Coordinates of N, CA and C in Angstrom, one line a residue:
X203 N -15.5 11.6 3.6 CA -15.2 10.8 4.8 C -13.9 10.1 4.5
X204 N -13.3 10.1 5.2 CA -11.6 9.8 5.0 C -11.5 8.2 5.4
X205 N -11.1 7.2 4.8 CA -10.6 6.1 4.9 C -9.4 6.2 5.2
X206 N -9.2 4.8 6.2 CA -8.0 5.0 6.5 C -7.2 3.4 5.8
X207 N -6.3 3.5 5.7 CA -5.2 2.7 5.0 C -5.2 1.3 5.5
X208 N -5.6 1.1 6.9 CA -5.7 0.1 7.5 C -7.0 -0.3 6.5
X209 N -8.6 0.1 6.4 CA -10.0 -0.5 6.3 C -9.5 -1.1 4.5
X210 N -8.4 0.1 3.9 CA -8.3 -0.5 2.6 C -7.8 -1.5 2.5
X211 N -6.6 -1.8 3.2 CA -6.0 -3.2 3.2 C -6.6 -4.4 3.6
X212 N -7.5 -4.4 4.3 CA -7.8 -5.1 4.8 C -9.3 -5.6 3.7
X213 N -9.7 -4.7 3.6 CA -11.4 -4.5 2.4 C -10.3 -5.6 1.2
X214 N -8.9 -5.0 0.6 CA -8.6 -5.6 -0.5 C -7.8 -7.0 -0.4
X215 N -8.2 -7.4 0.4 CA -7.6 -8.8 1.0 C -9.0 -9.5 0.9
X216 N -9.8 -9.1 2.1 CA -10.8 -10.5 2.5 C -12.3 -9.7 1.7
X217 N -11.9 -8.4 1.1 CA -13.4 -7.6 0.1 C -14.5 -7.9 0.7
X218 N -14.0 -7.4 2.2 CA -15.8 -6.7 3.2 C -14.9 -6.1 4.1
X219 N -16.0 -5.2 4.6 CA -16.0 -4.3 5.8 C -16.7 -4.6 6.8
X220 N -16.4 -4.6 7.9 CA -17.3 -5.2 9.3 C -18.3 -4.1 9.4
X221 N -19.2 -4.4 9.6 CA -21.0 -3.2 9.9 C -20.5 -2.2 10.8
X222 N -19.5 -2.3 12.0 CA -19.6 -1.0 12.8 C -18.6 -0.3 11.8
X223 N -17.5 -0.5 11.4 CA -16.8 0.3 10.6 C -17.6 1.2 9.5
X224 N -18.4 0.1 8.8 CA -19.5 0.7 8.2 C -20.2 1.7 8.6
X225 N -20.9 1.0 9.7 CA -21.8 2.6 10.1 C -21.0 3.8 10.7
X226 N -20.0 3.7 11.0 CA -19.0 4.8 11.4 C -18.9 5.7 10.4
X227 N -18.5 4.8 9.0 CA -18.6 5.6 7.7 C -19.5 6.4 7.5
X228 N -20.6 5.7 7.5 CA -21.6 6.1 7.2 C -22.7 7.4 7.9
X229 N -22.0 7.4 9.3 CA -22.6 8.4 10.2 C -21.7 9.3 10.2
X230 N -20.2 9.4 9.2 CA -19.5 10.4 9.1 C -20.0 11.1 7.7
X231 N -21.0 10.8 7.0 CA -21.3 11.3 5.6 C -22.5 11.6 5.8
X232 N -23.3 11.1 6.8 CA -24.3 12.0 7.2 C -24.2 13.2 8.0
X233 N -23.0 13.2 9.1 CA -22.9 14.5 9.9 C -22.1 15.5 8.5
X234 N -21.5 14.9 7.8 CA -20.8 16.0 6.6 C -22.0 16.7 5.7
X235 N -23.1 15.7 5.3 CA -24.1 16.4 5.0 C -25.8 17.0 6.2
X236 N -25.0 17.4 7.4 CA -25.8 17.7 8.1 C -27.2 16.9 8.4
X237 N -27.1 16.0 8.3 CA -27.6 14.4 9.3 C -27.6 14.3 10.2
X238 N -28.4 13.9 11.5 CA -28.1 13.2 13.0 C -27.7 12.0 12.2
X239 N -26.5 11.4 13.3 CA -25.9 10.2 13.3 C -27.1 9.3 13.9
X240 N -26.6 8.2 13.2 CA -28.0 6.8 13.1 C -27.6 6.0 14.4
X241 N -28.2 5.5 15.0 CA -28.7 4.9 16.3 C -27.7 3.4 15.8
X242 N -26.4 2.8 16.6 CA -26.1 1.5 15.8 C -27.4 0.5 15.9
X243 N -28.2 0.1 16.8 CA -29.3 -0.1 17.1 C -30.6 -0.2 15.5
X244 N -30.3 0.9 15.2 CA -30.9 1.5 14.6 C -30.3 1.1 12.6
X245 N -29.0 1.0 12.6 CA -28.4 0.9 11.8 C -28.3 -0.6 11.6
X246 N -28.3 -1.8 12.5 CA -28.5 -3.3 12.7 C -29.5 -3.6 12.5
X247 N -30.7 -3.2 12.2 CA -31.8 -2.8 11.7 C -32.1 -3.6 10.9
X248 N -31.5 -2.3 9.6 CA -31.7 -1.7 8.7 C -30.6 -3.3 8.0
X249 N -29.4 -3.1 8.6 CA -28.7 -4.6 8.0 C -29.6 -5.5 7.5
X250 N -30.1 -5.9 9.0 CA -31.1 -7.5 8.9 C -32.1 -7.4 8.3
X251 N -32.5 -6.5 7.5 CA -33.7 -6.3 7.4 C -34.1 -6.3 5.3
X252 N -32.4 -5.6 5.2 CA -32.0 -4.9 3.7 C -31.2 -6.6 3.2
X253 N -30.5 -6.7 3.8 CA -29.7 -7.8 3.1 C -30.1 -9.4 4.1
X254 N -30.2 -10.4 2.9 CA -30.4 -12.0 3.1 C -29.4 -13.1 3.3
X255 N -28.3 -12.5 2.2 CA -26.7 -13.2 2.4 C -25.8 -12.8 3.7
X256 N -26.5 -12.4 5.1 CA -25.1 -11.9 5.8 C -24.4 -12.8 6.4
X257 N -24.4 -14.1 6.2 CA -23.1 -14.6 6.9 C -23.7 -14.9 8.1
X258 N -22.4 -15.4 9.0 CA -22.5 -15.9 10.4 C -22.5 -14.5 10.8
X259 N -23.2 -14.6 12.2 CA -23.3 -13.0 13.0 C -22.0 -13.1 13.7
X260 N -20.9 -12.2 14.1 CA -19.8 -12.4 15.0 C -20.7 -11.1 16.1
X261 N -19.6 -11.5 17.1 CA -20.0 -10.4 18.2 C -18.4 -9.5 18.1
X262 N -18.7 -8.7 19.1 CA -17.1 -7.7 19.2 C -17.7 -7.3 20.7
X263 N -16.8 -6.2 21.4 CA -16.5 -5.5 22.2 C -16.0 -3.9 22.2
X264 N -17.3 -3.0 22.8 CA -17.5 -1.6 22.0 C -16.3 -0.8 22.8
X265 N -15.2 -0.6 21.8 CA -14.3 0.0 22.7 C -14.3 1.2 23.8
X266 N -15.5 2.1 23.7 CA -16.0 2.7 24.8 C -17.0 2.1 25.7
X267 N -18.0 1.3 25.3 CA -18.8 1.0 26.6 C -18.8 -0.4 26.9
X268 N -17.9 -1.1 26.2 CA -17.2 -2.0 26.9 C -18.5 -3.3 26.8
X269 N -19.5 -2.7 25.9 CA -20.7 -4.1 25.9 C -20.2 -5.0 24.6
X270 N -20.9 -6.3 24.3 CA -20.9 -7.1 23.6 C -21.6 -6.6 22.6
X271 N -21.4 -6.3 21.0 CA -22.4 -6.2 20.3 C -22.1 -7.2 18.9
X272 N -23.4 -7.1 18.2 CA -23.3 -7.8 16.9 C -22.8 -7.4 15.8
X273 N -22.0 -7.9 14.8 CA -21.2 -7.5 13.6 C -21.3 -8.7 12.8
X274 N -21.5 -7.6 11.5 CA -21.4 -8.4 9.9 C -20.6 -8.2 9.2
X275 N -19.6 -9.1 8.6 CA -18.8 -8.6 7.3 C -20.1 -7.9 6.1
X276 N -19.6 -7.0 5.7 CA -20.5 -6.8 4.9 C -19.5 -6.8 3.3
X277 N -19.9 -6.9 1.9 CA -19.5 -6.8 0.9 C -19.8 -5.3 0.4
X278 N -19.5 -5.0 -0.7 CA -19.2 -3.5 -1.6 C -21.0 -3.5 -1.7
X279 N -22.0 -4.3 -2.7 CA -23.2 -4.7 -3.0 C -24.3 -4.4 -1.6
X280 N -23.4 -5.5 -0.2 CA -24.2 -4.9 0.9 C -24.3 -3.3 1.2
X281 N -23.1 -2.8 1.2 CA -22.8 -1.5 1.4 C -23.6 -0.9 0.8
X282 N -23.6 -0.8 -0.9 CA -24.7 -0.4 -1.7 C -26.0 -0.3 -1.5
X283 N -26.4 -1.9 -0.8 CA -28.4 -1.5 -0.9 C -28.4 -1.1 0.4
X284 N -27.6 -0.6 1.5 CA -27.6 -0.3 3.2 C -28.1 1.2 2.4
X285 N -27.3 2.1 2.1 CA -26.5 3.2 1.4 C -27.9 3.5 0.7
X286 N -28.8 3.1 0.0 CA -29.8 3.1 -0.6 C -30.9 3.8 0.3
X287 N -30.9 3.2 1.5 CA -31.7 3.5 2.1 C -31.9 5.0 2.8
X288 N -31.0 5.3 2.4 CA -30.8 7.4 2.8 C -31.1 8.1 1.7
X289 N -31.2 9.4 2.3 CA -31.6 10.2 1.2 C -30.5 10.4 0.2
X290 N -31.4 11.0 -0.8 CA -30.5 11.2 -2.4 C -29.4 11.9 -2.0
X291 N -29.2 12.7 -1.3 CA -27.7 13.9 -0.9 C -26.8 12.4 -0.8
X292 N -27.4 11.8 0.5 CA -26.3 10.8 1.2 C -26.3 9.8 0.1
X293 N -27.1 9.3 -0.7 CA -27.0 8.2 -1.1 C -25.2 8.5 -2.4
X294 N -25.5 9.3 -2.8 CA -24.6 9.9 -3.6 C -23.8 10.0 -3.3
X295 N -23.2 10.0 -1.7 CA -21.9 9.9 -1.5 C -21.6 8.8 -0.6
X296 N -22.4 8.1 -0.3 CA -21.8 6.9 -0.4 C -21.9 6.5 -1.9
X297 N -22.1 6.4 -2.6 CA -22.1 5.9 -3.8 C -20.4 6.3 -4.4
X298 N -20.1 7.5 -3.4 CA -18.9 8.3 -4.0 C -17.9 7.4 -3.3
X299 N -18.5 7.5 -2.4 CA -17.1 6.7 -1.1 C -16.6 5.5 -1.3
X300 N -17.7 4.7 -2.5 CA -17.5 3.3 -2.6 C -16.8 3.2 -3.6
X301 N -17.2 4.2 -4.7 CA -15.6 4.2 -5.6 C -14.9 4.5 -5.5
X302 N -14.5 5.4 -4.7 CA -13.1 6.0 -3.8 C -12.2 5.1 -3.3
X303 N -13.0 4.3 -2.2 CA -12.9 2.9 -2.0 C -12.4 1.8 -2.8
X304 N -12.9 1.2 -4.0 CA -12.1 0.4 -4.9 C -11.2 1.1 -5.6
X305 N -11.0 2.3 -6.2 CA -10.1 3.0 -6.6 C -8.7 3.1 -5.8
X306 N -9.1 3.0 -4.1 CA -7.7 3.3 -3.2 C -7.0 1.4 -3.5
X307 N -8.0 0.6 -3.7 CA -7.7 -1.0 -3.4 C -7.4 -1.0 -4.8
X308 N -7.6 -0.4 -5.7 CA -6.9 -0.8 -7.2 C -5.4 -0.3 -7.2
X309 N -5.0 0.9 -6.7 CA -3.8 1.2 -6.5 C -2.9 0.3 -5.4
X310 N -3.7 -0.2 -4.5 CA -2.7 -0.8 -3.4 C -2.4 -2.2 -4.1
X311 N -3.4 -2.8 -4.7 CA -3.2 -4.0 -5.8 C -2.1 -3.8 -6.5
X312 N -2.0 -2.4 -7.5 CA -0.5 -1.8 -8.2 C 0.3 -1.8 -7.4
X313 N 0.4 -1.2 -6.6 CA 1.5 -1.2 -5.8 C 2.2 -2.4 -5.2
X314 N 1.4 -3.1 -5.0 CA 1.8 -4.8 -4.6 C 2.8 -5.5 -5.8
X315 N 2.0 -5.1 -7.0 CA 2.9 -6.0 -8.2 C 3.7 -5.2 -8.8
X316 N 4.0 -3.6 -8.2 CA 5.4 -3.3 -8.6 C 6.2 -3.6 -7.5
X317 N 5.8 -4.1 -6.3 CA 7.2 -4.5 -5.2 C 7.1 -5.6 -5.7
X318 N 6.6 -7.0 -6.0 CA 7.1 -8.2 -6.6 C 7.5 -7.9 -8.0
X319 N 7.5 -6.8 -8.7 CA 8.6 -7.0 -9.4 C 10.0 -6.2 -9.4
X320 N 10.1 -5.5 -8.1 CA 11.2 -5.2 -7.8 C 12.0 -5.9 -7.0
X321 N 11.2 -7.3 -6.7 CA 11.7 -8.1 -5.4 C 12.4 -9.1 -6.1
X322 N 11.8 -9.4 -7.7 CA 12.3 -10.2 -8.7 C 13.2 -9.8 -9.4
X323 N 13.3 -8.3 -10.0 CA 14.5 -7.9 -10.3 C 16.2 -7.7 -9.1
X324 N 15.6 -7.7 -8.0 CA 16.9 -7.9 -7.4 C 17.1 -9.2 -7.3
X325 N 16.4 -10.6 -7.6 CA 16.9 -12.0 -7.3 C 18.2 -12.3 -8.8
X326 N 17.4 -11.0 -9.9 CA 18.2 -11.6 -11.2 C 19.4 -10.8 -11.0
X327 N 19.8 -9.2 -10.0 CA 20.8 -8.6 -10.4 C 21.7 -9.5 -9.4
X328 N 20.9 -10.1 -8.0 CA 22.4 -10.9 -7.7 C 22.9 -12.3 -8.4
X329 N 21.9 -12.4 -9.8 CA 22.6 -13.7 -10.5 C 23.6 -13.0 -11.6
X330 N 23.1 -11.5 -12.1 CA 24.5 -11.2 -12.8 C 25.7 -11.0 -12.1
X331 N 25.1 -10.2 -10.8 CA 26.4 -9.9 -9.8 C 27.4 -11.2 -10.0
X332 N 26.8 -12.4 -9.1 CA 27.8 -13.9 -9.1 C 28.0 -14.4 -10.2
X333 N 27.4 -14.0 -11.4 CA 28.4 -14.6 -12.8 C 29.5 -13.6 -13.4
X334 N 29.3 -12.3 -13.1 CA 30.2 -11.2 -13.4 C 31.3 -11.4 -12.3
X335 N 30.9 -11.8 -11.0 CA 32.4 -12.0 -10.4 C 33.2 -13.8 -10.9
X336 N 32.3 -14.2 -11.1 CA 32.7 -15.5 -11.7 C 34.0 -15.5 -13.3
X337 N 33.1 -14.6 -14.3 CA 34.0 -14.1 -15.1 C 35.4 -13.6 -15.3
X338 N 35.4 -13.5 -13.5 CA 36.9 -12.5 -13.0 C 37.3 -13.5 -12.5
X339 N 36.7 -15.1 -11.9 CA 37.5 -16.1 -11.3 C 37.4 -15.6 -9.4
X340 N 36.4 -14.5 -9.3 CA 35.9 -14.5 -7.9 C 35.1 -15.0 -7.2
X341 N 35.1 -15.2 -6.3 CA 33.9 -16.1 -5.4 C 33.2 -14.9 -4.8
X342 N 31.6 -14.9 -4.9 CA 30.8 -14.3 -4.1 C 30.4 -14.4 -2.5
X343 N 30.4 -13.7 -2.5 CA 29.9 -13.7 -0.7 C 28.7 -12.9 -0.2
X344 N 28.1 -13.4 0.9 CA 26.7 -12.9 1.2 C 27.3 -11.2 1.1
X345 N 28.6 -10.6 1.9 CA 28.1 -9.1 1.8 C 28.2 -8.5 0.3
X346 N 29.1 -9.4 -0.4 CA 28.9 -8.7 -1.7 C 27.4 -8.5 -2.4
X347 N 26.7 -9.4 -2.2 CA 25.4 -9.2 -2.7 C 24.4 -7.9 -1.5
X348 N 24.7 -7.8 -0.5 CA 24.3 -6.3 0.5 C 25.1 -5.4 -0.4
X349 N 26.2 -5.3 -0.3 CA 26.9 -4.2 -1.0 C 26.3 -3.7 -2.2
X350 N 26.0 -4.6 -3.1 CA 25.0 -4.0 -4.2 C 23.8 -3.8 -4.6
X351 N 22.9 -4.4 -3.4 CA 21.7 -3.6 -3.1 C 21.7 -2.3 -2.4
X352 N 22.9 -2.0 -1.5 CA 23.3 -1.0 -1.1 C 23.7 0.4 -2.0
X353 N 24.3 -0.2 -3.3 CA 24.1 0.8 -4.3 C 23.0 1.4 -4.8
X354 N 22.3 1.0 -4.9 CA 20.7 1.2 -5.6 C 20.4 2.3 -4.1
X355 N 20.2 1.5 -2.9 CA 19.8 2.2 -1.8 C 20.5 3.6 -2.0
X356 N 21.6 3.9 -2.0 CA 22.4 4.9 -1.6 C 21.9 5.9 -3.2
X357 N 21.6 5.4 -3.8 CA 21.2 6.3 -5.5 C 20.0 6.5 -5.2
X358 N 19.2 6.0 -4.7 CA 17.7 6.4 -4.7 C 17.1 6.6 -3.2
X359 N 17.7 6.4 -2.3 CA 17.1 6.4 -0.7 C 18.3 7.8 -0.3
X360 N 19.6 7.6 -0.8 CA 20.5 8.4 -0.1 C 21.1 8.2 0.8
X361 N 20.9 6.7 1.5 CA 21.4 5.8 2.3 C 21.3 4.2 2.1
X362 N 22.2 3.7 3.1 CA 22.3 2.0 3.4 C 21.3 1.8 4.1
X363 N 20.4 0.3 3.3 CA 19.7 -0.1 3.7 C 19.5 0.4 5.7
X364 N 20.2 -0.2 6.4 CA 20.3 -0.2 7.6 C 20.2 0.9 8.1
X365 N 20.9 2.3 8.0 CA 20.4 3.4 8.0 C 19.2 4.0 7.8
X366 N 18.8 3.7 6.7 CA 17.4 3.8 6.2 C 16.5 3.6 7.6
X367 N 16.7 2.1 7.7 CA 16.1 1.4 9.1 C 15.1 2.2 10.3
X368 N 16.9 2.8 10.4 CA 16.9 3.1 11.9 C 16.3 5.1 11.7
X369 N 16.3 5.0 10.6 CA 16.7 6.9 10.5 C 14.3 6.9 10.2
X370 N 14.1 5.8 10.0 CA 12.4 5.6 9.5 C 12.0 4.5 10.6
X371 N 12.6 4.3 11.7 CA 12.2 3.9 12.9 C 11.9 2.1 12.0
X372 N 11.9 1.7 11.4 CA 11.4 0.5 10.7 C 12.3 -1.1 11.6
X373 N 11.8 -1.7 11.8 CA 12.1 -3.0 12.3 C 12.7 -4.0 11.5
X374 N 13.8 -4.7 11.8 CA 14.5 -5.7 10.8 C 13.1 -6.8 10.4
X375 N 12.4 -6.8 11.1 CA 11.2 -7.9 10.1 C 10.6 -6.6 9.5
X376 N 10.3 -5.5 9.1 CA 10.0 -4.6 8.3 C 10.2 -4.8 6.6
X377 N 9.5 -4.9 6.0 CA 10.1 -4.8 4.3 C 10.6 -3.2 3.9
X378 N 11.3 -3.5 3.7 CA 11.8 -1.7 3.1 C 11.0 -2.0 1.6
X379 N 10.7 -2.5 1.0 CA 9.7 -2.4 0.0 C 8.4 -1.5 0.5
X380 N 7.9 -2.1 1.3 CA 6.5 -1.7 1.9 C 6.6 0.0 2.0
X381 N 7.7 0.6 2.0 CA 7.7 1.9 2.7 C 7.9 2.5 1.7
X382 N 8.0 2.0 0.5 CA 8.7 3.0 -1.0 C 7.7 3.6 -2.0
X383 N 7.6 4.7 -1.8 CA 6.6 5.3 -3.1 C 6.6 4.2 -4.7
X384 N 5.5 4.7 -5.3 CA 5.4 4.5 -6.7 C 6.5 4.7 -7.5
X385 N 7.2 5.8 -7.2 CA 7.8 6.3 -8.2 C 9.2 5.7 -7.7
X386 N 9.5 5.4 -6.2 CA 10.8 5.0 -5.7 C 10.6 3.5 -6.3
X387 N 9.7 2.6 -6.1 CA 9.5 1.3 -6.9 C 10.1 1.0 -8.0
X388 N 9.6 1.9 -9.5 CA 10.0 2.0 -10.5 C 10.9 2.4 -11.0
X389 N 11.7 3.0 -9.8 CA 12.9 3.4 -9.9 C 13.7 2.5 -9.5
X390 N 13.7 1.5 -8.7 CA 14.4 0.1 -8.4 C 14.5 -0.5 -9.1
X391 N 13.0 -0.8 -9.8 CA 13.1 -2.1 -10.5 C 14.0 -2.0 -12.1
X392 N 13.6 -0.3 -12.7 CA 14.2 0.2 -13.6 C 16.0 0.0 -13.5
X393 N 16.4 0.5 -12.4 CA 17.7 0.8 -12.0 C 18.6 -0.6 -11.7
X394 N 17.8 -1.5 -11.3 CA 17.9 -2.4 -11.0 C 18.5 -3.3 -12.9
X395 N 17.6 -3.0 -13.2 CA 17.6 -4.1 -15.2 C 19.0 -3.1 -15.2
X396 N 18.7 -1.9 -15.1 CA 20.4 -1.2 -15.6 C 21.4 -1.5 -15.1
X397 N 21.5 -1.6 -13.5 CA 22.6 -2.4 -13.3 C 23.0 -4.1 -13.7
X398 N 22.2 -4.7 -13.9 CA 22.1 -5.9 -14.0 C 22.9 -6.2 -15.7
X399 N 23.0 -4.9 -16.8 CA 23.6 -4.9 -18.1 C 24.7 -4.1 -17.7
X400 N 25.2 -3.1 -16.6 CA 26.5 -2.9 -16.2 C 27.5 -4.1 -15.9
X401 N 26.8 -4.3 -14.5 CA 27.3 -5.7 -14.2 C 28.2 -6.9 -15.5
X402 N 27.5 -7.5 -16.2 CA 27.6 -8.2 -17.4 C 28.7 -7.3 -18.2
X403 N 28.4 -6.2 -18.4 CA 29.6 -5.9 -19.1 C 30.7 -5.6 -18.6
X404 N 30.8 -6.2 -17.3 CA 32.2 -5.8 -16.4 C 32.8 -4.4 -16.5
X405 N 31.5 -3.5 -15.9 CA 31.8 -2.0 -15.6 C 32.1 -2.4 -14.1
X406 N 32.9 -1.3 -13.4 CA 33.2 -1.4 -12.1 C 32.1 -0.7 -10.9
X407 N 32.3 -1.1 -9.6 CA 31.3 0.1 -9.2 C 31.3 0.9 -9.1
X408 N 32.4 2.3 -9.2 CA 32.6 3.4 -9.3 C 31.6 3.8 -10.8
X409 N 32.1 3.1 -11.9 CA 31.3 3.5 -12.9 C 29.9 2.9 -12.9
X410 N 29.6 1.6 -12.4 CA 28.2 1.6 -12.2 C 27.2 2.8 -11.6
X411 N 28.2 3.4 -10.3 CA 27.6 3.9 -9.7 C 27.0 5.3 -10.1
X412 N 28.3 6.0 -10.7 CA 28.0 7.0 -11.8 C 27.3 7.0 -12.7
X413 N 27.0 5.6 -13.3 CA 25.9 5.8 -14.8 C 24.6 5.7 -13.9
X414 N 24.6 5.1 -12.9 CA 23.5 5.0 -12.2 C 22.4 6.2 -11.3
X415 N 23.2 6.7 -10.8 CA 23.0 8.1 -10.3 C 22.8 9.1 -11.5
X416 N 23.0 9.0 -12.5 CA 22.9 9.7 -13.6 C 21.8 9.3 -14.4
X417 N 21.0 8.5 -14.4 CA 19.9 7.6 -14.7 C 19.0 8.5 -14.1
X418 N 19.3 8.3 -12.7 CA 18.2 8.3 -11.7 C 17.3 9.9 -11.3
X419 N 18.6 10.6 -11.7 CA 18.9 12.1 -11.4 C 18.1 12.8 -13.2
X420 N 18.1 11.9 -14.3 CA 17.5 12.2 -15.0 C 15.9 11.7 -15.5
X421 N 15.6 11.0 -14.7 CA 14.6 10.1 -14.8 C 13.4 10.1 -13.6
X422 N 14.2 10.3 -12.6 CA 13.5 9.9 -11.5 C 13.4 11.7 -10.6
X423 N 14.6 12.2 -10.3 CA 14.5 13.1 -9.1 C 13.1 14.2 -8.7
X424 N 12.9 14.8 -10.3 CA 12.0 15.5 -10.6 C 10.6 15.1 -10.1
X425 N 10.3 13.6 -10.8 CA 9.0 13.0 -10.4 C 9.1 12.7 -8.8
X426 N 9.6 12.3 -8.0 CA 9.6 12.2 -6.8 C 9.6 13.2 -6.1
X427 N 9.9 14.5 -6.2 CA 9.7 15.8 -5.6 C 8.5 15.8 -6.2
X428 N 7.7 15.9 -6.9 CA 6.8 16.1 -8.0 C 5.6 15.1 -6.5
X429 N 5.8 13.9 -6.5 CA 5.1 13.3 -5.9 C 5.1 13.4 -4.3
X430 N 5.9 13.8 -4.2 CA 6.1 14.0 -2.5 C 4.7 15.4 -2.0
X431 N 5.0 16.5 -3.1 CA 4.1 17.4 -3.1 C 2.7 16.9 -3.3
X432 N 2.3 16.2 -3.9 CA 0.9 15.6 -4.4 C 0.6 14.5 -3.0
X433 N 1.7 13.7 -1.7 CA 1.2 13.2 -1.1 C 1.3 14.1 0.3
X434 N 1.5 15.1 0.1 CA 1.6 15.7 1.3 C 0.7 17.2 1.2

């Protein structure tokens, strides 16, 4: 049963799933193991009946028939003793789906703390940027510091930030973080410390640019073709 990217974000934020989402899961692992789908009726049941901790009851509005019904956040544990209550085939894959599940929220967790630490390595490359032009007796300016995020972009995206933008439909409140593989991450934040010892040594950007694309092209290009295939 296929999760979608939305239920993980959200599961690894507030760590519950609302009951109809749940039973949707759950009546998708039954029809996979040749099950009739459970009655929601039927499946609110089995909630109130299995678990003692649920919380305040919310209502919703059923996007096809337009009635009022009842919903529970449920936790991983509820999920579990719900999940219990089916046969051994099904019980086993929910049991599968739930570590699937924390496995997809352990990765988005990674992923989170390699964009804060690529969001931190660019605050240090524009402090070497403004003391390397300092060194020369130049004054910095806001586009100098775009210009040299712009480098990194153009070495690892193959365009300017802005481009990027508009060419991936993304909105100026958009994070271009949010949109960058594992391996594009690592390659920022990596590329990024290297520029940041360019810089300092008063290389220029022509030759930044060169050692940098040369970095990248040895380090990176392989694995990102590599991964592109593995997400598609």
């Amino acid at each position: 049963m296929k999760t979608s990217n939305k239920m993980v974000a959200l599961f690894a934020k507030q760590e519950t799933i609302s009951s109809f989402d749940f039973w949707k899961i759950l009546n998708g692992i039954r029809e996979d193991r040749g099950a009739s789908p459970l009655r929601h009726n039927d499946f609110m049941e089995r909630v109130t009946d299995e678990i003692d901790d649920l919380g305040v009851c919310e209502t919703f509005v059923h996007p096809q028939n337009k009635k009022e019904m009842p919903m529970y956040q449920l936790s991983k544990d509820h999920m579990l003793l719900i999940g219990m209550r089916e046969s051994k085939v099904i019980r086993k894959q929910v049991l599968k789906w739930l570590h699937e599940l924390s496995d997809r929220v352990n990765d988005l967790q990674a992923q989170k703390a390699d964009r804060a630490d690529a969001s931190l390595s660019f605050k240090e490359q524009s402090a070497a940027l403004k003391l390397s032009r300092e060194f020369e007796g130049k004054e910095t300016l806001s586009h100098h510091y775009s210009n040299e995020a712009d480098l990194l972009n153009r070495v690892i995206l193959g365009s300017t930030a802005k481009a990027y933008r508009i060419a991936h439909q993304l909105d100026k409140s958009d994070s271009l973080r949010d949109t960058l593989t594992p391996v594009e991450l690592e390659a920022y934040t990596a590329l990024r410390k290297a520029n940041e010892t360019y810089l300092l040594d008063g290389l220029t950007h022509s030759e930044r640019k060169e050692k940098l694309t040369g970095r990248y092209k040895r380090f990176y290009c392989q694995r990102l073709i590599d991964e592109m295939h593995l997400l598609n």
